[in-house]
């Protein structure tokens, strides 16, 4: 067959095929049923990629336990997780070790979220085994376990093989767990010495030096590590593939300090020289021997930021009255004349933290220093 005849034959066959297909009955094929889902529930951008998934933080509640009642020292050493063990053996979870690490993050609430006051419910009280994971805010038990664990393990070693936590089941016994070079469960972390202070140089020209009394904030002001070191974990320093996290920006540092110092002027922290430790004398209320050995919280309410108090004695001493008060405890034994005076005659508007004034009764310019209204005695009285 010549080339021209073959070409005309193929053309005719093509036309016949098209005609036959056009005459065949058609059947509509329903589109795949794709469930509607709002990607914005998890992603902050319209086109997430593997390199930049732009994921939101998983929704969590807050742990409302009393931190003192659930200290790390009281945490169980080890837990065995075996509710879902089928393909693998039970997981031995070093609970106390992880609880200690959590203090650099959100504390116990890192895992025990949505916990009511007074109890720590088990994971499966909310996350049911085998439940449908359509609600990403409350996945099933298997999803909850893995979502909690994989994030930290991925950040630490970038390895998420199942055998790092699970032992494979064999017909006879549990297989030996594969050695994990990133495992630190058998290693005690070196003791981290709490610095007494840190002195920072900043770009703030009116006061480039900031003296942060680190130990003082912990011991005197009762701040916990997690109050400043938020969302930090081992991976910040011990990532095996990336360098340690860069130093915080000025905005990030101020964001931490502003929890307490939001209403303070810059000069509260910034200066041109290094500052000494806190002294109560700088508040205008020097502590007497009755107060200097008290804990700060003896006068300043627990659970609130330390701030100025009402200087009236009744703020702390509810049973105090002019009738039962011995003025000698202040270091001044009043003479007979002044002992009969009202407190506000010398302490204007009952401002006991201010110097007393004599002008209310005397117009000769005398002061409590030049003409004491009594006899100086040792603090506490004779």
Short mmCIF file of C-alpha atoms in Angstrom, two decimals:
data_model
loop_
_atom_site.label_atom_id
_atom_site.label_comp_id
_atom_site.label_asym_id
_atom_site.label_seq_id
_atom_site.Cartn_x
_atom_site.Cartn_y
_atom_site.Cartn_z
CA UNK A 1 0.00 0.00 0.00
CA UNK A 2 1.39 3.35 -1.01
CA UNK A 3 1.99 6.11 1.48
CA UNK A 4 -0.82 8.26 0.10
CA UNK A 5 -3.39 5.46 0.23
CA UNK A 6 -2.30 4.51 3.80
CA UNK A 7 -2.67 8.12 4.92
CA UNK A 8 -6.17 8.42 3.46
CA UNK A 9 -7.14 5.11 5.08
CA UNK A 10 -6.00 6.25 8.57
CA UNK A 11 -7.87 9.52 8.14
CA UNK A 12 -11.09 7.70 7.25
CA UNK A 13 -10.68 5.34 10.23
CA UNK A 14 -10.18 8.30 12.57
CA UNK A 15 -13.36 9.96 11.32
CA UNK A 16 -15.40 6.76 11.69
CA UNK A 17 -14.12 6.30 15.25
CA UNK A 18 -15.15 9.82 16.22
CA UNK A 19 -18.62 9.30 14.78
CA UNK A 20 -19.11 6.00 16.64
CA UNK A 21 -18.00 7.52 19.96
CA UNK A 22 -20.30 10.47 19.47
CA UNK A 23 -23.30 8.17 19.04
CA UNK A 24 -22.60 6.09 22.19
CA UNK A 25 -24.82 6.78 25.23
CA UNK A 26 -23.16 9.01 27.81
CA UNK A 27 -23.13 8.61 31.56
CA UNK A 28 -22.40 11.41 33.98
CA UNK A 29 -19.73 10.57 36.54
CA UNK A 30 -20.25 12.33 39.87
CA UNK A 31 -17.34 14.39 41.09
CA UNK A 32 -15.35 13.02 44.02
CA UNK A 33 -16.95 13.95 47.30
CA UNK A 34 -14.33 16.16 48.87
CA UNK A 35 -15.28 17.17 52.42
CA UNK A 36 -15.39 20.87 53.02
CA UNK A 37 -12.62 22.00 55.35
CA UNK A 38 -11.37 25.43 56.29
CA UNK A 39 -7.59 25.34 55.76
CA UNK A 40 -7.36 28.57 57.75
CA UNK A 41 -8.02 26.58 60.91
CA UNK A 42 -4.46 25.31 60.78
CA UNK A 43 -2.58 27.49 58.25
CA UNK A 44 -1.94 31.21 58.34
CA UNK A 45 -1.35 31.51 54.57
CA UNK A 46 -3.30 30.51 51.45
CA UNK A 47 -0.58 28.36 49.87
CA UNK A 48 1.35 26.37 52.49
CA UNK A 49 4.37 24.43 51.29
CA UNK A 50 6.55 21.73 52.74
CA UNK A 51 9.30 24.27 53.36
CA UNK A 52 6.94 26.89 54.77
CA UNK A 53 3.77 25.21 56.10
CA UNK A 54 2.80 28.41 57.97
CA UNK A 55 1.11 26.39 60.68
CA UNK A 56 -0.78 27.89 63.56
CA UNK A 57 -0.10 26.72 67.08
CA UNK A 58 -2.39 23.87 68.07
CA UNK A 59 -5.38 25.12 70.06
CA UNK A 60 -4.91 24.56 73.77
CA UNK A 61 -6.51 25.55 76.99
CA UNK A 62 -4.78 26.55 80.18
CA UNK A 63 -3.83 24.40 83.12
CA UNK A 64 -5.46 25.91 86.18
CA UNK A 65 -3.74 23.80 88.84
CA UNK A 66 -1.95 25.26 91.81
CA UNK A 67 1.70 24.98 90.77
CA UNK A 68 2.75 24.32 94.37
CA UNK A 69 0.49 21.26 94.56
CA UNK A 70 1.86 19.80 91.37
CA UNK A 71 5.59 20.42 91.62
CA UNK A 72 8.03 18.39 89.55
CA UNK A 73 9.31 16.74 92.71
CA UNK A 74 5.92 15.09 93.16
CA UNK A 75 5.62 13.83 89.59
CA UNK A 76 5.64 10.05 89.00
CA UNK A 77 8.98 8.75 87.76
CA UNK A 78 7.76 6.52 84.95
CA UNK A 79 4.49 5.78 83.18
CA UNK A 80 3.68 2.80 80.96
CA UNK A 81 1.46 3.71 78.01
CA UNK A 82 -0.19 0.52 76.81
CA UNK A 83 -3.82 1.33 75.96
CA UNK A 84 -3.21 1.20 72.21
CA UNK A 85 -0.38 -1.35 72.11
CA UNK A 86 -1.02 -3.72 69.20
CA UNK A 87 1.72 -3.47 66.60
CA UNK A 88 4.26 -2.37 69.19
CA UNK A 89 4.95 -3.01 72.81
CA UNK A 90 3.95 -0.61 75.60
CA UNK A 91 5.82 2.69 75.72
CA UNK A 92 7.90 3.39 78.82
CA UNK A 93 7.49 7.13 79.30
CA UNK A 94 10.01 8.86 81.57
CA UNK A 95 7.48 11.22 83.12
CA UNK A 96 9.58 13.00 85.73
CA UNK A 97 12.35 13.65 83.21
CA UNK A 98 9.93 15.26 80.77
CA UNK A 99 8.23 17.19 83.59
CA UNK A 100 11.57 18.72 84.50
CA UNK A 101 12.19 19.76 80.90
CA UNK A 102 8.74 21.32 80.67
CA UNK A 103 9.68 24.00 83.20
CA UNK A 104 11.42 25.86 80.37
CA UNK A 105 8.18 25.92 78.41
CA UNK A 106 4.59 26.09 79.59
CA UNK A 107 5.15 23.81 82.54
CA UNK A 108 2.82 20.89 83.17
CA UNK A 109 0.24 22.58 80.96
CA UNK A 110 2.39 21.71 77.94
CA UNK A 111 0.79 18.26 78.02
CA UNK A 112 -1.94 18.55 80.65
CA UNK A 113 -4.00 21.18 78.86
CA UNK A 114 -7.71 21.61 79.54
CA UNK A 115 -7.18 20.41 83.10
CA UNK A 116 -9.71 21.64 85.68
CA UNK A 117 -8.64 22.81 89.12
CA UNK A 118 -7.84 20.10 91.62
CA UNK A 119 -7.30 17.16 89.27
CA UNK A 120 -5.19 15.93 86.37
CA UNK A 121 -7.45 13.86 84.12
CA UNK A 122 -6.05 11.10 81.96
CA UNK A 123 -5.54 11.74 78.26
CA UNK A 124 -8.30 9.33 77.25
CA UNK A 125 -10.87 11.12 79.39
CA UNK A 126 -11.02 13.59 76.48
CA UNK A 127 -9.22 11.79 73.64
CA UNK A 128 -11.05 8.52 73.02
CA UNK A 129 -9.21 5.50 71.57
CA UNK A 130 -10.19 4.91 67.96
CA UNK A 131 -12.27 8.09 67.70
CA UNK A 132 -12.63 9.98 64.44
CA UNK A 133 -10.04 12.74 64.07
CA UNK A 134 -12.32 15.06 62.08
CA UNK A 135 -12.08 17.62 64.88
CA UNK A 136 -8.41 18.61 64.84
CA UNK A 137 -8.80 20.53 68.09
CA UNK A 138 -9.53 17.24 69.90
CA UNK A 139 -8.06 14.26 68.03
CA UNK A 140 -8.37 10.65 69.06
CA UNK A 141 -6.03 9.16 71.64
CA UNK A 142 -3.49 7.92 69.11
CA UNK A 143 -3.38 11.30 67.37
CA UNK A 144 -3.13 13.15 70.69
CA UNK A 145 -0.19 11.04 71.87
CA UNK A 146 1.73 11.48 68.64
CA UNK A 147 0.98 15.16 68.26
CA UNK A 148 2.31 15.79 71.76
CA UNK A 149 5.47 13.74 71.34
CA UNK A 150 6.51 14.20 67.72
CA UNK A 151 6.85 17.98 67.87
CA UNK A 152 9.63 17.89 70.48
CA UNK A 153 11.33 14.79 69.10
CA UNK A 154 11.36 16.29 65.61
CA UNK A 155 12.89 19.50 66.90
CA UNK A 156 15.50 17.70 68.98
CA UNK A 157 16.81 15.03 66.61
CA UNK A 158 14.80 15.51 63.40
CA UNK A 159 14.11 11.80 63.65
CA UNK A 160 10.62 10.36 64.14
CA UNK A 161 11.08 6.63 63.58
CA UNK A 162 8.54 4.63 65.52
CA UNK A 163 11.22 2.46 67.13
CA UNK A 164 12.68 5.45 68.95
CA UNK A 165 9.80 5.14 71.40
CA UNK A 166 8.17 1.81 70.54
CA UNK A 167 9.49 -1.71 70.92
CA UNK A 168 8.41 -4.03 68.11
CA UNK A 169 6.42 -7.07 69.08
CA UNK A 170 7.67 -10.53 68.12
CA UNK A 171 5.85 -13.85 68.55
CA UNK A 172 8.00 -14.69 71.56
CA UNK A 173 9.06 -11.48 73.21
CA UNK A 174 9.64 -7.78 72.75
CA UNK A 175 12.38 -6.89 70.33
CA UNK A 176 15.29 -4.85 71.57
CA UNK A 177 14.72 -1.15 71.00
CA UNK A 178 16.92 0.41 68.36
CA UNK A 179 19.58 2.57 69.98
CA UNK A 180 18.80 6.25 69.62
CA UNK A 181 21.94 8.45 69.51
CA UNK A 182 19.87 11.42 70.63
CA UNK A 183 18.48 9.68 73.70
CA UNK A 184 19.39 11.56 76.88
CA UNK A 185 17.21 9.62 79.30
CA UNK A 186 20.24 8.00 80.87
CA UNK A 187 22.23 11.23 81.08
CA UNK A 188 21.94 13.84 83.81
CA UNK A 189 22.09 17.38 82.51
CA UNK A 190 24.95 19.43 84.00
CA UNK A 191 23.90 21.75 86.79
CA UNK A 192 23.05 25.17 85.41
CA UNK A 193 24.31 27.85 87.80
CA UNK A 194 21.83 30.66 88.36
CA UNK A 195 23.68 33.92 87.71
CA UNK A 196 23.41 36.59 90.39
CA UNK A 197 23.04 39.27 87.74
CA UNK A 198 23.42 40.02 84.07
CA UNK A 199 24.60 43.35 82.71
CA UNK A 200 23.46 44.20 79.19
CA UNK A 201 24.62 46.87 76.77
CA UNK A 202 21.72 48.21 74.71
CA UNK A 203 21.38 50.73 71.86
CA UNK A 204 19.26 53.04 74.04
CA UNK A 205 21.46 56.15 74.21
CA UNK A 206 19.99 57.88 77.31
CA UNK A 207 20.75 54.74 79.31
CA UNK A 208 22.59 52.03 77.44
CA UNK A 209 23.26 49.80 80.46
CA UNK A 210 20.66 47.48 81.98
CA UNK A 211 21.52 45.57 85.15
CA UNK A 212 19.24 42.57 85.49
CA UNK A 213 19.37 41.10 88.99
CA UNK A 214 18.63 37.52 87.97
CA UNK A 215 18.88 35.81 91.35
CA UNK A 216 16.94 38.63 92.97
CA UNK A 217 14.00 38.19 90.63
CA UNK A 218 13.83 34.51 91.58
CA UNK A 219 14.43 34.67 95.33
CA UNK A 220 13.06 38.09 96.21
CA UNK A 221 10.26 38.57 93.71
CA UNK A 222 9.37 34.85 93.50
CA UNK A 223 9.41 34.62 89.69
CA UNK A 224 9.59 31.18 88.13
CA UNK A 225 11.91 30.36 85.24
CA UNK A 226 8.91 29.88 82.97
CA UNK A 227 7.68 33.43 83.69
CA UNK A 228 10.50 34.75 81.49
CA UNK A 229 11.77 31.72 79.56
CA UNK A 230 8.59 31.01 77.62
CA UNK A 231 8.31 28.47 74.82
CA UNK A 232 11.90 27.39 75.25
CA UNK A 233 13.06 23.81 75.15
CA UNK A 234 16.11 21.64 74.67
CA UNK A 235 16.15 22.24 70.93
CA UNK A 236 17.02 25.90 71.44
CA UNK A 237 20.52 24.87 72.43
CA UNK A 238 20.82 21.19 71.51
CA UNK A 239 19.50 20.98 67.97
CA UNK A 240 21.72 18.50 66.14
CA UNK A 241 21.41 20.14 62.74
CA UNK A 242 20.84 23.83 63.37
CA UNK A 243 22.77 26.40 65.34
CA UNK A 244 21.42 27.56 68.71
CA UNK A 245 18.63 30.09 68.55
CA UNK A 246 19.78 33.65 67.93
CA UNK A 247 19.63 36.21 70.70
CA UNK A 248 16.25 37.81 71.27
CA UNK A 249 15.43 41.06 69.55
CA UNK A 250 14.82 44.26 71.54
CA UNK A 251 11.09 43.86 70.98
CA UNK A 252 11.12 40.30 72.31
CA UNK A 253 13.07 41.28 75.42
CA UNK A 254 10.75 44.17 76.19
CA UNK A 255 7.79 41.88 75.62
CA UNK A 256 9.00 39.70 78.51
CA UNK A 257 9.92 42.50 80.91
CA UNK A 258 6.74 44.45 80.23
CA UNK A 259 4.69 41.88 82.09
CA UNK A 260 5.92 43.65 85.23
CA UNK A 261 7.34 46.92 83.94
CA UNK A 262 4.78 47.96 81.34
CA UNK A 263 3.87 51.17 83.15
CA UNK A 264 7.45 52.02 84.22
CA UNK A 265 9.59 54.66 82.58
CA UNK A 266 12.67 53.56 80.65
CA UNK A 267 14.87 54.82 83.50
CA UNK A 268 13.44 52.10 85.73
CA UNK A 269 15.81 49.65 84.04
CA UNK A 270 18.13 51.72 81.84
CA UNK A 271 21.06 53.66 83.29
CA UNK A 272 24.52 54.89 82.38
CA UNK A 273 26.20 52.69 84.98
CA UNK A 274 25.71 49.34 86.68
CA UNK A 275 23.11 49.35 89.43
CA UNK A 276 23.27 47.70 92.86
CA UNK A 277 20.75 45.20 94.16
CA UNK A 278 17.32 46.31 95.25
CA UNK A 279 17.05 48.18 98.53
CA UNK A 280 13.74 48.92 100.17
CA UNK A 281 15.13 52.31 101.18
CA UNK A 282 14.72 53.45 97.57
CA UNK A 283 10.94 53.05 97.88
CA UNK A 284 10.66 55.79 100.53
CA UNK A 285 9.86 53.24 103.24
CA UNK A 286 13.06 52.07 104.98
CA UNK A 287 12.40 48.78 106.73
CA UNK A 288 12.71 48.69 110.47
CA UNK A 289 13.98 45.67 112.32
CA UNK A 290 10.37 44.43 112.54
CA UNK A 291 10.02 44.32 108.78
CA UNK A 292 13.49 43.77 107.34
CA UNK A 293 13.48 40.01 107.93
CA UNK A 294 9.98 39.45 106.55
CA UNK A 295 9.35 37.81 103.23
CA UNK A 296 8.10 40.27 100.60
CA UNK A 297 4.80 38.40 100.36
CA UNK A 298 4.17 38.98 104.07
CA UNK A 299 3.18 42.53 103.11
CA UNK A 300 2.62 42.35 99.36
CA UNK A 301 -0.36 40.18 98.37
CA UNK A 302 0.44 36.78 96.91
CA UNK A 303 -0.53 36.34 93.30
CA UNK A 304 -0.16 40.03 92.44
CA UNK A 305 2.77 42.01 91.07
CA UNK A 306 4.76 43.72 93.82
CA UNK A 307 3.89 47.40 93.96
CA UNK A 308 3.40 50.31 96.35
CA UNK A 309 1.16 49.74 99.36
CA UNK A 310 -1.06 52.01 101.37
CA UNK A 311 1.34 53.31 104.03
CA UNK A 312 -1.36 53.35 106.72
CA UNK A 313 -0.45 50.83 109.40
CA UNK A 314 -3.95 49.35 109.25
CA UNK A 315 -3.11 48.04 105.76
CA UNK A 316 -1.29 45.15 107.43
CA UNK A 317 -2.08 45.62 111.12
CA UNK A 318 -5.86 45.48 111.25
CA UNK A 319 -6.05 45.64 115.03
CA UNK A 320 -3.96 48.78 115.31
CA UNK A 321 -5.39 51.93 116.88
CA UNK A 322 -3.96 55.06 118.54
CA UNK A 323 -4.97 53.62 121.92
CA UNK A 324 -2.91 50.43 121.67
CA UNK A 325 0.01 51.71 119.58
CA UNK A 326 3.39 52.19 121.30
CA UNK A 327 5.18 55.00 119.51
CA UNK A 328 8.50 53.90 121.03
CA UNK A 329 8.72 51.08 118.47
CA UNK A 330 9.53 53.74 115.87
CA UNK A 331 12.58 54.87 117.84
CA UNK A 332 10.88 57.90 119.39
CA UNK A 333 9.27 57.85 122.86
CA UNK A 334 6.74 60.73 122.79
CA UNK A 335 6.74 63.18 125.67
CA UNK A 336 3.63 63.67 127.78
CA UNK A 337 2.27 66.56 125.68
CA UNK A 338 2.68 64.93 122.27
CA UNK A 339 1.43 61.58 123.49
CA UNK A 340 -2.03 63.19 123.78
CA UNK A 341 -2.03 64.48 120.19
CA UNK A 342 -3.86 62.80 117.31
CA UNK A 343 -1.74 60.94 114.78
CA UNK A 344 -2.73 63.29 111.95
CA UNK A 345 -1.57 66.32 113.98
CA UNK A 346 2.01 65.35 113.07
CA UNK A 347 1.45 62.89 110.23
CA UNK A 348 -0.60 64.93 107.77
CA UNK A 349 -3.35 62.86 106.15
CA UNK A 350 -1.94 59.85 108.04
CA UNK A 351 0.95 59.61 105.57
CA UNK A 352 3.19 57.62 107.88
CA UNK A 353 5.82 57.10 105.19
CA UNK A 354 6.42 60.87 104.99
CA UNK A 355 8.35 62.99 107.47
CA UNK A 356 6.20 64.36 110.30
CA UNK A 357 5.46 68.06 110.30
CA UNK A 358 5.27 70.45 113.26
CA UNK A 359 3.66 73.36 111.37
CA UNK A 360 0.17 72.28 112.36
CA UNK A 361 0.77 73.41 115.95
CA UNK A 362 4.03 75.40 115.89
CA UNK A 363 4.79 78.43 113.75
CA UNK A 364 8.41 78.89 114.80
CA UNK A 365 9.85 76.70 112.02
CA UNK A 366 10.80 73.81 114.26
CA UNK A 367 11.06 70.27 112.87
CA UNK A 368 11.05 66.81 114.37
CA UNK A 369 14.83 66.77 113.90
CA UNK A 370 15.58 70.15 115.50
CA UNK A 371 13.02 69.83 118.29
CA UNK A 372 12.07 66.18 118.77
CA UNK A 373 8.61 65.67 120.32
CA UNK A 374 10.08 63.21 122.78
CA UNK A 375 13.17 61.13 123.49
CA UNK A 376 15.14 59.07 120.97
CA UNK A 377 15.27 55.43 122.02
CA UNK A 378 16.55 52.23 120.31
CA UNK A 379 14.24 50.99 117.57
CA UNK A 380 11.61 48.88 119.29
CA UNK A 381 11.43 50.99 122.42
CA UNK A 382 12.99 50.73 125.85
#
